[in-house]
Amino acid sequence: MTSIIRASSGAPISIIDQDGTLNRIARAANQTAFSNLSKDEIKKLIGIFKTPQGVFFINPSVKDPVTGQAAKGLGTSFPGQVFFDNQPGQTGNLERNFIDGPTFFNIDASVIKNIQLKESLRLQFRAEAFNLFNHANFFLGQRQDVNSTNFFKINSTFGPRVIQLVGRIEF
């Protein structure tokens, strides 16, 4: 019997505002957003939230229910809004990479049986399972822009469970 167990925290992610301000048009993809919440308050909003509109990695209450965005243009807002576009000449007040993305947990396992037929001939049976317990490992991708209609929406997972049976003759 063999197994491989992998468990890790998610990759670090930032909440960004890709609108260019303060002479940052070329580097706007790295500009963090502005929020009236502290880092710890934002971390309390992070988790897996299943809704009729999909699965989200942030509490959907901080998103505009009409557009799906977490921020709106200048001078506009919606109830529950906590992220805001940077104003002209302003940079975001959020730290970079202060949130850990979705965690990853996976178990791969196999059972192998060798049967010696002759001195130089062996039969091997093997059963292998990848993602043995079919655990959903969510993939966030590039959805951290507060102006994206898919802000923190999870649209995919890492590989499904795969089971394979193998028979092999070794000589």
XYZ file of C-alpha atoms in Angstrom, residues 18-167:
150
model
C -6.969 47.778 -11.661
C -8.100 51.324 -12.445
C -4.928 53.357 -12.895
C -4.433 56.312 -10.544
C -1.410 58.342 -9.453
C 0.610 57.776 -12.644
C 0.136 54.002 -12.376
C -1.684 53.150 -15.616
C 1.020 50.670 -16.686
C 1.217 49.046 -13.233
C -2.447 49.210 -12.220
C -2.804 45.416 -11.984
C -0.698 45.554 -8.809
C -2.572 48.407 -7.132
C -4.521 47.388 -4.054
C -8.069 48.556 -3.448
C -9.311 50.906 -0.741
C -11.435 49.648 2.166
C -12.965 51.076 5.326
C -12.371 47.730 7.115
C -9.221 46.535 8.849
C -7.211 43.568 7.612
C -8.653 41.340 10.366
C -12.237 42.412 9.578
C -11.707 41.524 5.911
C -10.248 38.118 6.843
C -13.498 37.366 8.724
C -15.359 37.782 5.402
C -13.229 35.077 3.726
C -14.493 31.495 3.388
C -16.486 29.256 1.066
C -19.991 30.630 0.458
C -22.398 28.603 -1.683
C -25.225 30.658 -3.182
C -27.713 30.220 -6.040
C -25.427 32.543 -8.061
C -22.387 30.283 -7.506
C -19.613 29.601 -5.018
C -17.696 32.575 -3.629
C -14.521 32.917 -1.577
C -15.798 36.062 0.124
C -19.124 36.792 1.781
C -21.419 37.819 -1.106
C -22.967 40.535 1.062
C -19.997 42.798 0.182
C -20.846 42.600 -3.538
C -23.377 44.608 -5.501
C -26.306 42.208 -6.032
C -26.987 43.717 -9.479
C -23.507 43.881 -11.053
C -21.546 41.384 -8.920
C -18.818 43.977 -8.429
C -17.380 44.842 -5.022
C -16.843 48.520 -5.905
C -18.626 51.059 -8.055
C -17.541 54.219 -9.800
C -16.940 57.563 -8.152
C -19.711 58.799 -5.885
C -21.845 55.634 -6.110
C -22.244 52.859 -3.577
C -24.560 50.038 -2.538
C -25.627 48.657 0.871
C -22.873 46.536 2.439
C -20.086 47.964 0.282
C -16.664 47.702 1.970
C -14.300 48.025 -1.023
C -13.923 51.225 -3.006
C -12.186 52.391 -6.163
C -9.115 54.493 -5.580
C -9.708 58.168 -6.184
C -7.472 60.153 -8.569
C -4.059 60.586 -6.943
C -4.820 57.921 -4.324
C -3.376 54.454 -3.824
C -5.134 51.636 -2.014
C -4.827 51.156 1.730
C -4.922 47.339 1.715
C -1.764 45.260 2.063
C -0.643 43.034 -0.777
C -1.089 39.280 -0.388
C -2.590 39.414 3.123
C -5.255 36.761 2.394
C -4.571 33.058 1.950
C -6.503 31.596 -0.971
C -8.586 28.413 -0.751
C -6.823 25.552 1.037
C -5.742 22.417 -0.777
C -6.098 18.867 0.611
C -5.643 15.698 -1.389
C -4.984 11.995 -0.797
C -3.705 9.703 -3.539
C -3.459 5.993 -2.686
C -2.621 2.688 -4.319
C -2.586 -1.012 -3.538
C -0.066 -3.210 -5.330
C 0.142 -7.018 -5.436
C 3.093 -8.790 -7.064
C 2.758 -12.471 -7.998
C 5.945 -14.326 -8.903
C 5.147 -16.746 -11.764
C 8.672 -17.891 -12.654
C 12.149 -16.763 -11.693
C 12.178 -14.056 -14.383
C 8.418 -13.544 -14.801
C 6.172 -11.575 -12.486
C 2.523 -10.473 -12.658
C 1.561 -7.207 -10.988
C -1.941 -5.993 -10.129
C -2.395 -2.410 -9.048
C -5.381 -0.270 -7.996
C -4.704 3.480 -7.871
C -6.952 6.299 -6.704
C -6.165 9.959 -7.249
C -8.150 12.353 -5.002
C -9.342 9.268 -3.135
C -12.117 10.976 -1.131
C -13.200 13.260 -4.014
C -12.492 16.348 -1.892
C -13.351 19.624 -3.643
C -10.259 21.820 -3.928
C -11.374 25.210 -5.181
C -9.401 27.305 -7.676
C -9.879 31.072 -7.468
C -7.891 32.172 -10.519
C -7.633 35.868 -11.400
C -10.794 37.234 -9.753
C -9.449 39.641 -7.147
C -10.302 42.924 -8.942
C -13.044 44.807 -7.055
C -14.425 45.983 -10.417
C -14.791 42.455 -11.814
C -18.320 41.070 -12.164
C -16.867 37.751 -10.926
C -15.140 39.196 -7.837
C -13.907 36.246 -5.720
C -16.205 33.834 -7.578
C -14.957 30.269 -7.803
C -15.622 28.712 -11.205
C -13.426 25.625 -11.084
C -11.847 22.982 -8.915
C -8.675 20.950 -9.154
C -8.919 17.427 -10.542
C -11.787 15.027 -9.820
C -11.379 11.557 -8.341
C -9.774 9.117 -10.755
C -9.550 5.370 -10.082
C -7.577 3.092 -12.336
C -6.851 -0.612 -12.342
C -3.594 -1.860 -13.810
C -2.363 -5.306 -14.744
